[in-house]
Coordinates of C-alpha atoms and ligand atoms in Angstrom, one line a residue:
Chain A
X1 CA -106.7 296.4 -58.7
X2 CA -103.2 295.4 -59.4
X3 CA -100.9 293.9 -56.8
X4 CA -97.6 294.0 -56.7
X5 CA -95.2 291.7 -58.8
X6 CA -92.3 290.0 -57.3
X7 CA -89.1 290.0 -59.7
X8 CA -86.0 288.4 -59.7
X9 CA -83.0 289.9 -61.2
X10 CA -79.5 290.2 -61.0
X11 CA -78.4 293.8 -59.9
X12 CA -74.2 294.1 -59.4
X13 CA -73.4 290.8 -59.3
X14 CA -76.2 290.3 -56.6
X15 CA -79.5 288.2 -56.7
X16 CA -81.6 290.7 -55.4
X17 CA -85.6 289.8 -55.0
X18 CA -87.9 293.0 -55.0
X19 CA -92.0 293.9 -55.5
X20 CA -92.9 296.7 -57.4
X21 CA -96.5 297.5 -59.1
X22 CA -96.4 297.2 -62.6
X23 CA -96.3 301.2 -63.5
X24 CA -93.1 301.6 -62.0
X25 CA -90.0 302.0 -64.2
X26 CA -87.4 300.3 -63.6
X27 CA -85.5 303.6 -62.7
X28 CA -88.6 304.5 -60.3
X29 CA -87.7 300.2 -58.7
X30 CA -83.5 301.5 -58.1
X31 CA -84.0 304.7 -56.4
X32 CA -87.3 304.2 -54.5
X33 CA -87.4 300.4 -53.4
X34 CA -84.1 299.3 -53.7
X35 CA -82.3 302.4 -52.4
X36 CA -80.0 302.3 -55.5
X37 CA -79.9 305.8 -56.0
X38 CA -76.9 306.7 -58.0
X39 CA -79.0 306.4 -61.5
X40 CA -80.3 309.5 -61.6
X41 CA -83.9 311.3 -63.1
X42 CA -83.5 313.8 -65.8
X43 CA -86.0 314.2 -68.2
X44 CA -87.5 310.5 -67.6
X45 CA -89.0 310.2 -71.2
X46 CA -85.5 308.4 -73.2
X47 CA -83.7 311.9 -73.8
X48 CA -80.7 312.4 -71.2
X49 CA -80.0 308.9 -70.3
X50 CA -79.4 310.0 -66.8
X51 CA -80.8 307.1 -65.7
X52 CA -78.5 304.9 -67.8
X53 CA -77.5 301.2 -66.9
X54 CA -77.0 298.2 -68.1
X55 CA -79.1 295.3 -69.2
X56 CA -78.1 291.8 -70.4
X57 CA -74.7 293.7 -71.7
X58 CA -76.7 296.6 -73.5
X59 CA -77.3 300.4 -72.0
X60 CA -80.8 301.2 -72.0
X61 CA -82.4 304.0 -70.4
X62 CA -84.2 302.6 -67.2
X63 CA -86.8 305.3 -66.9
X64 CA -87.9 303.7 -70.3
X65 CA -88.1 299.9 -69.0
X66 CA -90.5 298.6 -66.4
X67 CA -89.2 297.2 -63.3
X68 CA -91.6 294.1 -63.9
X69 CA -89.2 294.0 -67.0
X70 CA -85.9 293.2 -65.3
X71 CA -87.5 289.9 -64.1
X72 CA -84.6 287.5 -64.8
X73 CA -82.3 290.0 -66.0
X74 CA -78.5 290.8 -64.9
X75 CA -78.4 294.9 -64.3
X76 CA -75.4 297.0 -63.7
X77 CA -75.6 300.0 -62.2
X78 CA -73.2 303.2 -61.2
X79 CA -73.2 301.3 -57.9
X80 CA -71.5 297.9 -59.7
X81 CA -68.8 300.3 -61.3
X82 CA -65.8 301.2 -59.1
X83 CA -64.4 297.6 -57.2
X84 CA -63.2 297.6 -53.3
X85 CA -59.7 298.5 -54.3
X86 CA -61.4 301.6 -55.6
X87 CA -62.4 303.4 -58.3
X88 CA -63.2 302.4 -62.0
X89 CA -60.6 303.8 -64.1
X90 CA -63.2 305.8 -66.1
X91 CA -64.0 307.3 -62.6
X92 CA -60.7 308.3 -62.0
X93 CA -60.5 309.8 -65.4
X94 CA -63.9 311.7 -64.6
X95 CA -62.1 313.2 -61.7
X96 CA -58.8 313.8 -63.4
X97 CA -60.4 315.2 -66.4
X98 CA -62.8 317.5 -64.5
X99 CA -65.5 315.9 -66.4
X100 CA -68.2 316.5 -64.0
X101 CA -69.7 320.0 -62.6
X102 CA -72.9 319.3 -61.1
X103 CA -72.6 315.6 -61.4
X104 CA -76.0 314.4 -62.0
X105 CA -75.4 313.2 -66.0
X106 CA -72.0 311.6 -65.1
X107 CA -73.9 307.9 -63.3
X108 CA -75.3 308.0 -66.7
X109 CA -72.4 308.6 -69.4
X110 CA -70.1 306.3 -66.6
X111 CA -72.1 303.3 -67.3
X112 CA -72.6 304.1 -70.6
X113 CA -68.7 304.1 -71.5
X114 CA -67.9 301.1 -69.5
X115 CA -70.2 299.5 -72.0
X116 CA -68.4 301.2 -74.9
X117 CA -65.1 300.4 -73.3
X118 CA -66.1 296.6 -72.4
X119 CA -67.0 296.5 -75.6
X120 CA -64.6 298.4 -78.0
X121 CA -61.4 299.2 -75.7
X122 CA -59.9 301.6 -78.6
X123 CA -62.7 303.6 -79.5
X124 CA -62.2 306.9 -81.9
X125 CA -62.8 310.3 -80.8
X126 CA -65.9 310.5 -83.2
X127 CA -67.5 306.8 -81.9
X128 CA -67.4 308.0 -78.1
X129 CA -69.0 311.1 -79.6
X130 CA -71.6 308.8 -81.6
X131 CA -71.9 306.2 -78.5
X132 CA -72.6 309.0 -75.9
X133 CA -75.1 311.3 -78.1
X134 CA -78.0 309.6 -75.9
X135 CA -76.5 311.2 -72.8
X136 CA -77.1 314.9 -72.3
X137 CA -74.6 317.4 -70.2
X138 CA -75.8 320.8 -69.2
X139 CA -72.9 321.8 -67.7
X140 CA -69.6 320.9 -69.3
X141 CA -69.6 321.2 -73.3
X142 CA -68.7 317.5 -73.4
X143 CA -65.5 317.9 -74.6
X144 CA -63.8 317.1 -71.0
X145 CA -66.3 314.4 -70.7
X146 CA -64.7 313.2 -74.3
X147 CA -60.9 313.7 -73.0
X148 CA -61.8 311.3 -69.5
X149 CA -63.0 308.3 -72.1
X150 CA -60.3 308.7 -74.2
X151 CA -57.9 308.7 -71.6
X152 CA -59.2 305.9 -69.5
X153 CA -59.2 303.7 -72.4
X154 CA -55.7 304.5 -72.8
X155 CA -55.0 303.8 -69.0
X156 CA -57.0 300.2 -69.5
X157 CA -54.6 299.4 -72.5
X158 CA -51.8 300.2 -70.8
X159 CA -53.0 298.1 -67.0
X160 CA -55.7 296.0 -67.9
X161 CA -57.4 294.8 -64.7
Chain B
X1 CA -98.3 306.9 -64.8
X2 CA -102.0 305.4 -63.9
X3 CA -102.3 301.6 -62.4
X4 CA -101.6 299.0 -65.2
X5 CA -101.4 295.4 -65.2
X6 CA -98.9 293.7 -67.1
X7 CA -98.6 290.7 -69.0
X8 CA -96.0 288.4 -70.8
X9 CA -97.7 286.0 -72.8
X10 CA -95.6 282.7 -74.3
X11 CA -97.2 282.5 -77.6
X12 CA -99.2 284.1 -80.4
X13 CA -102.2 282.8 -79.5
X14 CA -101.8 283.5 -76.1
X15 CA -101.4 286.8 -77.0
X16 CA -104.1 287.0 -79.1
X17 CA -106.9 285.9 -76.5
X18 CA -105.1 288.6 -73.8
X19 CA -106.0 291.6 -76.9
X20 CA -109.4 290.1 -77.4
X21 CA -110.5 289.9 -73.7
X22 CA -109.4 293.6 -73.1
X23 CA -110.4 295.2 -76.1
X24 CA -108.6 299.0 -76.5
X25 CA -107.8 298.8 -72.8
X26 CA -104.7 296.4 -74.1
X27 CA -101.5 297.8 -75.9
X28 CA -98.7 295.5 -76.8
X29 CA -94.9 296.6 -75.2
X30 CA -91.9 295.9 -77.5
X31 CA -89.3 298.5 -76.7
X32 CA -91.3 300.5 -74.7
X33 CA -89.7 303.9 -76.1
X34 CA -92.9 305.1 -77.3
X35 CA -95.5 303.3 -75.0
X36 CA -93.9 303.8 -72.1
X37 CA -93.3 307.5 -73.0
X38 CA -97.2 307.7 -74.2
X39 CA -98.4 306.3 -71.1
X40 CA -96.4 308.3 -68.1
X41 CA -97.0 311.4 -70.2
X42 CA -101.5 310.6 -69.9
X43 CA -101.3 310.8 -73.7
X44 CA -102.3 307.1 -73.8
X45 CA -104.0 305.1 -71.0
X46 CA -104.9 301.3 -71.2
X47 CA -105.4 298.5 -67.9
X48 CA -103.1 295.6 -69.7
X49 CA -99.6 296.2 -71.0
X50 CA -99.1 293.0 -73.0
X51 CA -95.1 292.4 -73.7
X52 CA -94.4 290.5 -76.4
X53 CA -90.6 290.0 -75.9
X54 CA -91.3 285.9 -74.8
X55 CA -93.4 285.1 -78.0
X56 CA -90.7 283.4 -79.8
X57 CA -92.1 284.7 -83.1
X58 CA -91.7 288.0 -82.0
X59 CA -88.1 287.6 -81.0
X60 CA -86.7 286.0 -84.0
X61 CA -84.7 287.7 -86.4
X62 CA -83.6 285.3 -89.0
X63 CA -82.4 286.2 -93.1
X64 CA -81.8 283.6 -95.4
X65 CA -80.0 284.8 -99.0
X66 CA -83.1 282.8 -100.5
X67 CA -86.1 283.3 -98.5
X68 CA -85.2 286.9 -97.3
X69 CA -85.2 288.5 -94.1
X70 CA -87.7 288.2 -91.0
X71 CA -87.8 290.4 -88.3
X72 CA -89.9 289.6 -85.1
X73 CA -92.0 292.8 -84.4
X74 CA -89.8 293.0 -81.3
X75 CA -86.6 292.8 -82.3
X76 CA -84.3 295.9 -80.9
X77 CA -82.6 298.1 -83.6
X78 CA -79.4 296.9 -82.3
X79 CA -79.9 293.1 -83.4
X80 CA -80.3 294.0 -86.6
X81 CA -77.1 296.3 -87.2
X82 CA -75.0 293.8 -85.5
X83 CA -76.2 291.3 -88.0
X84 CA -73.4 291.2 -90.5
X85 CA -75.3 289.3 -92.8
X86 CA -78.5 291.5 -92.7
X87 CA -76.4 294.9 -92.4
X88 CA -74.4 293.6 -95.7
X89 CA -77.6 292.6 -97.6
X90 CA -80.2 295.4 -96.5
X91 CA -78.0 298.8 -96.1
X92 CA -80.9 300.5 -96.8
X93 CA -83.0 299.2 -94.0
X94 CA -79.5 299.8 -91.2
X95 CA -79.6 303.6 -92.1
X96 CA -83.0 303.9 -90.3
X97 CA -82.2 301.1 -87.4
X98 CA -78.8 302.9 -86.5
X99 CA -80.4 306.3 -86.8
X100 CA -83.1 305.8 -84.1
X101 CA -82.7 307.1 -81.1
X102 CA -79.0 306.7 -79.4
X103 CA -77.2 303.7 -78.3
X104 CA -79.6 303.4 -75.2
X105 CA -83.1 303.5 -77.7
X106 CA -81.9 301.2 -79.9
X107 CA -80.8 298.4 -77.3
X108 CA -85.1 298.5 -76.8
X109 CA -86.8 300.2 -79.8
X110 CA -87.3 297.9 -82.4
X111 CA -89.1 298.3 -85.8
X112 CA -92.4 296.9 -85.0
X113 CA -92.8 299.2 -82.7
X114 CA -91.8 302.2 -85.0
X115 CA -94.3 300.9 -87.5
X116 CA -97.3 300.4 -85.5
X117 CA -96.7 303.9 -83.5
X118 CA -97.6 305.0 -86.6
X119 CA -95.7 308.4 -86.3
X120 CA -95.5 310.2 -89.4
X121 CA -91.9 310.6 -88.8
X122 CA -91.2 307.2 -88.1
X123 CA -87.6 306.3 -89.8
X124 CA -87.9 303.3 -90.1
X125 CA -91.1 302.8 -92.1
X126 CA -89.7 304.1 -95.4
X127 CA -87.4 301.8 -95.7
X128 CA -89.6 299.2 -95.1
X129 CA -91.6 300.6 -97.7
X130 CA -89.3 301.0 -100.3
X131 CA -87.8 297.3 -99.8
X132 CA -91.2 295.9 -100.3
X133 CA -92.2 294.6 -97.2
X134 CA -95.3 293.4 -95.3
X135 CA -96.7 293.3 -92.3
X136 CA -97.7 289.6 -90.5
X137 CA -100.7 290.1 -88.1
X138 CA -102.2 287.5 -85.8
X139 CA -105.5 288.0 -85.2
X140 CA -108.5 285.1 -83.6
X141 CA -108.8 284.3 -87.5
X142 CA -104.9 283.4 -87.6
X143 CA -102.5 285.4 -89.6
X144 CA -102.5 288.1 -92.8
X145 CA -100.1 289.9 -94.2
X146 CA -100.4 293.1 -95.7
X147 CA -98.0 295.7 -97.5
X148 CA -96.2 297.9 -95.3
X149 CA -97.8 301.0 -96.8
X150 CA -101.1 299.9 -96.3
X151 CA -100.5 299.7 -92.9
X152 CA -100.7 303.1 -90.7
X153 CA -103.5 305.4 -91.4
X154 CA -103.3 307.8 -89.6
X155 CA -100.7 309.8 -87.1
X156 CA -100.5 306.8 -84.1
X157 CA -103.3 304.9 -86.0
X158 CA -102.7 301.5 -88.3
X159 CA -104.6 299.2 -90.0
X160 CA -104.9 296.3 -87.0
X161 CA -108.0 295.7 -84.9
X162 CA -107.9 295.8 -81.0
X163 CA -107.4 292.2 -80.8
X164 CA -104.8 291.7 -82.9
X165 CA -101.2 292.5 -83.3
X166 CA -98.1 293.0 -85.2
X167 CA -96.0 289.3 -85.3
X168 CA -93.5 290.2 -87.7
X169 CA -92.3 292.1 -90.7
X170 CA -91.0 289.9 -94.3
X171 CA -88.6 291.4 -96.4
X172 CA -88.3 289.8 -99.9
X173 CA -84.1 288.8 -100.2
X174 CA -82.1 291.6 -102.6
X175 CA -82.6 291.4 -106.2
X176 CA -79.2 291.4 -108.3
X177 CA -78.0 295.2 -108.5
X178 CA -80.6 296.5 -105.7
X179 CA -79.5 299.6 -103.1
X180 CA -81.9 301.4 -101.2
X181 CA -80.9 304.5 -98.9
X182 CA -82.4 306.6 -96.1
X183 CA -81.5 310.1 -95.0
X184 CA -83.6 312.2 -92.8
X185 CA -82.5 316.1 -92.2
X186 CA -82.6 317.3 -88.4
X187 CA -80.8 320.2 -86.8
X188 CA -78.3 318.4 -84.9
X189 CA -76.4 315.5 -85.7
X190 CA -78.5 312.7 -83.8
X191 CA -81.4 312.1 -81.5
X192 CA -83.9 314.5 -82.8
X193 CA -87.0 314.0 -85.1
X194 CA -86.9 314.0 -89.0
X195 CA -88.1 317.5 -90.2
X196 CA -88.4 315.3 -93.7
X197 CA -87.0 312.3 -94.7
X198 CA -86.7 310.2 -98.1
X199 CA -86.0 306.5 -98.5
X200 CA -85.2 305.1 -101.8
X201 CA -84.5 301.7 -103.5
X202 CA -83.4 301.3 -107.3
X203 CA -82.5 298.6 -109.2
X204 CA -80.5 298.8 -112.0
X205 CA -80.1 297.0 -115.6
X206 CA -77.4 294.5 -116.4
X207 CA -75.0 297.0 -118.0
X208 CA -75.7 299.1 -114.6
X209 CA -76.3 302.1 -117.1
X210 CA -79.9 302.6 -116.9
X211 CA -83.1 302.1 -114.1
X212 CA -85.6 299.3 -114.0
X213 CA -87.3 300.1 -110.9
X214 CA -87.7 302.4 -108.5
X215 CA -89.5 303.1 -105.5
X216 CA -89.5 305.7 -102.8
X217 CA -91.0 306.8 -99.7
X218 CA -91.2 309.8 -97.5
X219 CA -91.4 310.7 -94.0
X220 CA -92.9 313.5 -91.9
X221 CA -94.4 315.3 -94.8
X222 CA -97.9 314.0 -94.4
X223 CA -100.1 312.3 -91.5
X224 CA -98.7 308.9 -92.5
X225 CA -95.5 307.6 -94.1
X226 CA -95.9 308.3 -97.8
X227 CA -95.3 305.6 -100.7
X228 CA -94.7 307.6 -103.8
X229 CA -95.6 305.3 -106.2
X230 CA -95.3 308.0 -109.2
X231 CA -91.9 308.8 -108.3
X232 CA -90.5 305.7 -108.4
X233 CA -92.2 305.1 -111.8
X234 CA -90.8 308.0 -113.2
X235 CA -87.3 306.4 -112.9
X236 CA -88.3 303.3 -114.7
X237 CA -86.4 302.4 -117.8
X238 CA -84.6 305.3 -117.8
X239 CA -80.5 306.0 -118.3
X240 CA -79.1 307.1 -115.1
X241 CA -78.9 310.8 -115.7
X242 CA -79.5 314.1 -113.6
X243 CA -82.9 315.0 -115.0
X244 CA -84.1 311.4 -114.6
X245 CA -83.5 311.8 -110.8
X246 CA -84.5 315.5 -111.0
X247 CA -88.1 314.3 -112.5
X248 CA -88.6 311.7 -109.6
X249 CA -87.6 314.7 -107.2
X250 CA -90.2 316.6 -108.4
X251 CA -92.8 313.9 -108.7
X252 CA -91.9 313.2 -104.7
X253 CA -92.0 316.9 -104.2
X254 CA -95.1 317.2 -105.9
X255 CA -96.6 314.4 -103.3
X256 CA -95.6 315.4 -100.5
X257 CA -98.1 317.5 -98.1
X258 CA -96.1 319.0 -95.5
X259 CA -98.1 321.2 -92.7
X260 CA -96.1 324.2 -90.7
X261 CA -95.1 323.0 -87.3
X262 CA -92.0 324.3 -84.4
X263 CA -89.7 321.7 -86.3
X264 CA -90.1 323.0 -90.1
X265 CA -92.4 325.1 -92.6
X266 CA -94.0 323.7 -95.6
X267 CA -91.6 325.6 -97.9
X268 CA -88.4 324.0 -95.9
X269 CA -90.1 320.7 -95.8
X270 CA -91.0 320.3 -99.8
X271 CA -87.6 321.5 -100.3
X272 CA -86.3 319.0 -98.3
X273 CA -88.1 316.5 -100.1
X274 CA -86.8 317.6 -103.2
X275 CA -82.7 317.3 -101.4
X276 CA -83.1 313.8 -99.9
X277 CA -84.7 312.4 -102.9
X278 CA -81.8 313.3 -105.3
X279 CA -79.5 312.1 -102.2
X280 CA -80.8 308.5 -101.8
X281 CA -81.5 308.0 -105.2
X282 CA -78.0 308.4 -105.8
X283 CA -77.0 306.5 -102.4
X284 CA -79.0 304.2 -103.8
X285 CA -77.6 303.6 -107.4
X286 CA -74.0 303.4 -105.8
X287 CA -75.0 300.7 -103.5
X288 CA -76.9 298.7 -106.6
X289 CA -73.4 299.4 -108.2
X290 CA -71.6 297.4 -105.9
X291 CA -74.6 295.0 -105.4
Ligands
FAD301 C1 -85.2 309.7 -76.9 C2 -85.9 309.1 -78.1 C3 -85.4 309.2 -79.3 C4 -86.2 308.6 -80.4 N1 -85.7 308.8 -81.7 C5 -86.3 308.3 -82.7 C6 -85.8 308.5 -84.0 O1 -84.8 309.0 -84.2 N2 -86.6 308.0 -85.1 C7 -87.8 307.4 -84.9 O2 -88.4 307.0 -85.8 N3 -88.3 307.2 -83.6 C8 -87.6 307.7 -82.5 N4 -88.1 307.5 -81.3 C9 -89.4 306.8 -81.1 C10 -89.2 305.3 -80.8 O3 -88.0 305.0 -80.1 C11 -89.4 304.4 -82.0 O4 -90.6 304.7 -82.6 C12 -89.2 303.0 -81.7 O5 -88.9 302.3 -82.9 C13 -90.5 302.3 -81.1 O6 -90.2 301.0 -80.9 P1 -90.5 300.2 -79.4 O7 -90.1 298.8 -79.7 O8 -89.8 300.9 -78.3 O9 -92.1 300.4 -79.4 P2 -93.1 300.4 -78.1 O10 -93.0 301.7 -77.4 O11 -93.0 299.2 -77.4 O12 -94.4 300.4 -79.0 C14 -94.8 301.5 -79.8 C15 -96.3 301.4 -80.1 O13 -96.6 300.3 -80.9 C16 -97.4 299.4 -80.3 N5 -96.8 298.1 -80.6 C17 -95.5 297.7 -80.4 N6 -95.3 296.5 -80.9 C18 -96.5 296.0 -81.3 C19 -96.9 294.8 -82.0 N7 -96.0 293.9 -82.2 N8 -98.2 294.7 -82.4 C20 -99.1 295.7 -82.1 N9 -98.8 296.9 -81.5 C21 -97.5 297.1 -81.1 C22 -97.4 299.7 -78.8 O14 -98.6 299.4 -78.1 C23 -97.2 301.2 -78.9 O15 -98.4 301.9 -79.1 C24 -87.4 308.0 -80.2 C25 -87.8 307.8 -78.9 C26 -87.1 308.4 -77.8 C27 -87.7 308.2 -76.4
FES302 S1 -84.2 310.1 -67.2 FE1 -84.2 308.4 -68.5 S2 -83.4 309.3 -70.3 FE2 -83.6 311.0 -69.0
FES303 S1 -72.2 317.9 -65.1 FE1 -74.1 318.9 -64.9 S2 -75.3 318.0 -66.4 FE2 -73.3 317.2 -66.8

């Protein structure tokens, strides 16, 4: 019978130490042994990203990853986004865009624009479009979720942090 | 998902004996898009998931202008787009990495793992196919090679035994005035799978007026990727001219052996066929233009 594995990773800056059987994703590890539960479930088969975070600089969708998997990776999650002074400025732009209704896609397109934005800080319209097509919205039409990147890049250029 | 036990061999060998000793109750991980996927939803159940991303061979992504291009059987899509080398030299073969999936699949999904799912819908195995590359399998015996369309024989069956697996994929280096294009058609704009899809390659004569060879490949119109050799042939020799394309549509058409399904009917899908060929045959000839 399998045992449990112990992993090492890097979650938010943290070492962090955790057991998990073999079967468990690595969303299933965040949310039900480490506590982390900001990533959220949608579909869990690779087709919301929901449960988007980031792994060794690249978004992947942890419900399609094995915790076993993250052994001696660095992860960032919705929980390693906003700093003590406060929030992210894509947060803030989520809020001041109105870019959420029920909330439970926006952990997932969060991360995934801080990795656009990390990466490409003047993005076009149509690559945040591109970039995002792995995260799914049921609610909003994308179009305010569009406006928040857009502007928060803008507010980055302007006050880098 | 049912109780596994996981693996992460160091070599190829290793890997090897960990296949052998578990038989079909061992599947290899790369990306994990489609295993993982296969084995939460019970439509796939093994004891051993072997991953493969620590067997250096597997991992290594290397193209040299003279030797051509190597892709470990793990390597994420990403890699290779990000490659400016490789994305300059094989366009052909970045319209299928940068069209699977979204941003999230393709930091993970890698083209080994697209081949030996063996999906008849698989993007990135035309390409493969029409660049002219092979599969490198490690099995007790050591390694073969065989043509990428040799390779899947059924839908989610290929040519390997249980005990062994995928290393890598060769592709030979460009030839002077080569392109190759791949276009799929799907409702929306991304993430959804190819109702059809076409891949071409051409390369042209010195004067750039006329066809020496061509080759092209289909997807999702039969149980496996399709190589068409006829189609190809048809092109051979021939001035670049609307019924020469025309004739390898309809050859490629004629090949094709699309079934009725929720994403298309056989009419849309030969049709389709018929579209994407005369598209990536000319995406194809432009890039050997530039080439
Ligand atoms: C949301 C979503 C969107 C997708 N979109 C597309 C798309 O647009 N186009 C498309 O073609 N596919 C798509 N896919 C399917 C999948 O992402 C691709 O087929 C991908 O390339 C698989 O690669 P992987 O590395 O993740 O493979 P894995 O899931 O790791 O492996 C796939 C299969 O191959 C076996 N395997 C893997 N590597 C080896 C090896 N080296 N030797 C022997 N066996 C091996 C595994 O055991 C498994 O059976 C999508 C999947 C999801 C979840
Ligand atoms: S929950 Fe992972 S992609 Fe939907
Ligand atoms: S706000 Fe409800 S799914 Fe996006």
């Amino acid at each position: 019978m399998p045992g449990k594995v112990h992993v090492q990773s890097n979650i938010n800056g943290e070492d962090t130490d955790f057991l998990c059987e073999p079967r468990q994703s690595l969303l299933e590890v965040l949310r039900d042994v480490l506590s982390l539960t900001g990533t959220k479930e949608g579909c869990n088969d690779g087709n919301c990203g929901a449960c988007t975070v980031i792994m060794d600089g690249r978004i992947v969708d942890s419900c399609c990853v094995l915790g076993v998997e993250a052994q001696g990776k660095q992860l960032t999650t919705i929980e390693g986004i906003a700093s003590a002074d406060g929030l992210h400025p894509i947060q803030q732009a989520f809020l001041e865009n109105a870019s959420l209704q029920c909330g439970i896609c926006t952990p997932g397109f969060i991360v995934a624009v801080k990795a656009l934005l990390d990466r490409e800080p003047k993005p076009t319209e149509q690559r945040v479009r591109h970039w995002l097509a792995g995260n799914l919205c049921r609610c909003t039409g994308y179009d305010k979720i569009v406006r928040a990147v857009l502007d928060a890049s803008e507010k980055i250029q302007a006050s880098p942090r | 998902m049912k109780e596994i036990d996981y693996a992460v061999p160091k070599s190829v060998s290793e890997t090897v004996s960990l296949l052998a000793e578990k038989g079909n109750q061992a599947r290899c991980l790369a990306g994990g898009t489609d295993l993982l996927v296969q084995l939460r939803g019970g439509r796939r159940s093994v004891e051993l998931v072997v991953d493969i991303k620590e067997v250096p061979e597997a991992n290594h992504l290397s193209y040299d202008p003279q030797k051509g291009l190597e892709i470990g059987s793990a390597v994420p899509c990403y890699r290779i787009y990000q490659d400016e080398a490789i994305a300059n030299a094989y366009p052909g073969l970045i319209d299928a990495a940068a069209m699977i999936g979204g941003i999230q699949i393709q930091g993970r999904a890698s083209l080994g793992g697209n081949l030996c799912n063996a999906a008849p819908s698989a993007d990135g195995i035309p390409p493969l196919i029409v660049l002219e590359s092979t599969c490198v399998i490690a099995g007790p015996n050591g390694t073969r090679e065989m043509p990428v369309e040799d390779f899947c024989t059924a839908p989610g069956r290929n040519a390997m035994q249980d005990n062994e697996f995928l290393v890598s994929l060769r592709i030979p280096s460009p030839k002077q005035r080569q392109g190759a294009n791949y276009l799929r058609f799907i409702p929306r704009n991304e993430m959804d799978i190819a109702v059809a899809g076409v891949g071409s390659s051409v390369v042209l004569s010195a004067d750039k007026n006329s066809i020496e060879s061509a080759r092209i490949s289909l997807a999702s119109v039969a149980p496996t990727p399709l190589f068409v050799k006829e189609a190809g042939d048809a092109l051979a020799g021939k001035a670049i001219t609307e019924e020469a394309i025309e004739a390898a549509a309809q050859a490629a058409m004629a090949a094709a052996k699309p079934i009725t399904d929720m994403r298309g009917t056989i009419r849309q899908r030969r049709h389709l066929v018929g579209v994407l060929t005369r598209r990536t045959l000319q995406g194809a000839i432009e890039r050997a233009k530039e080439a």
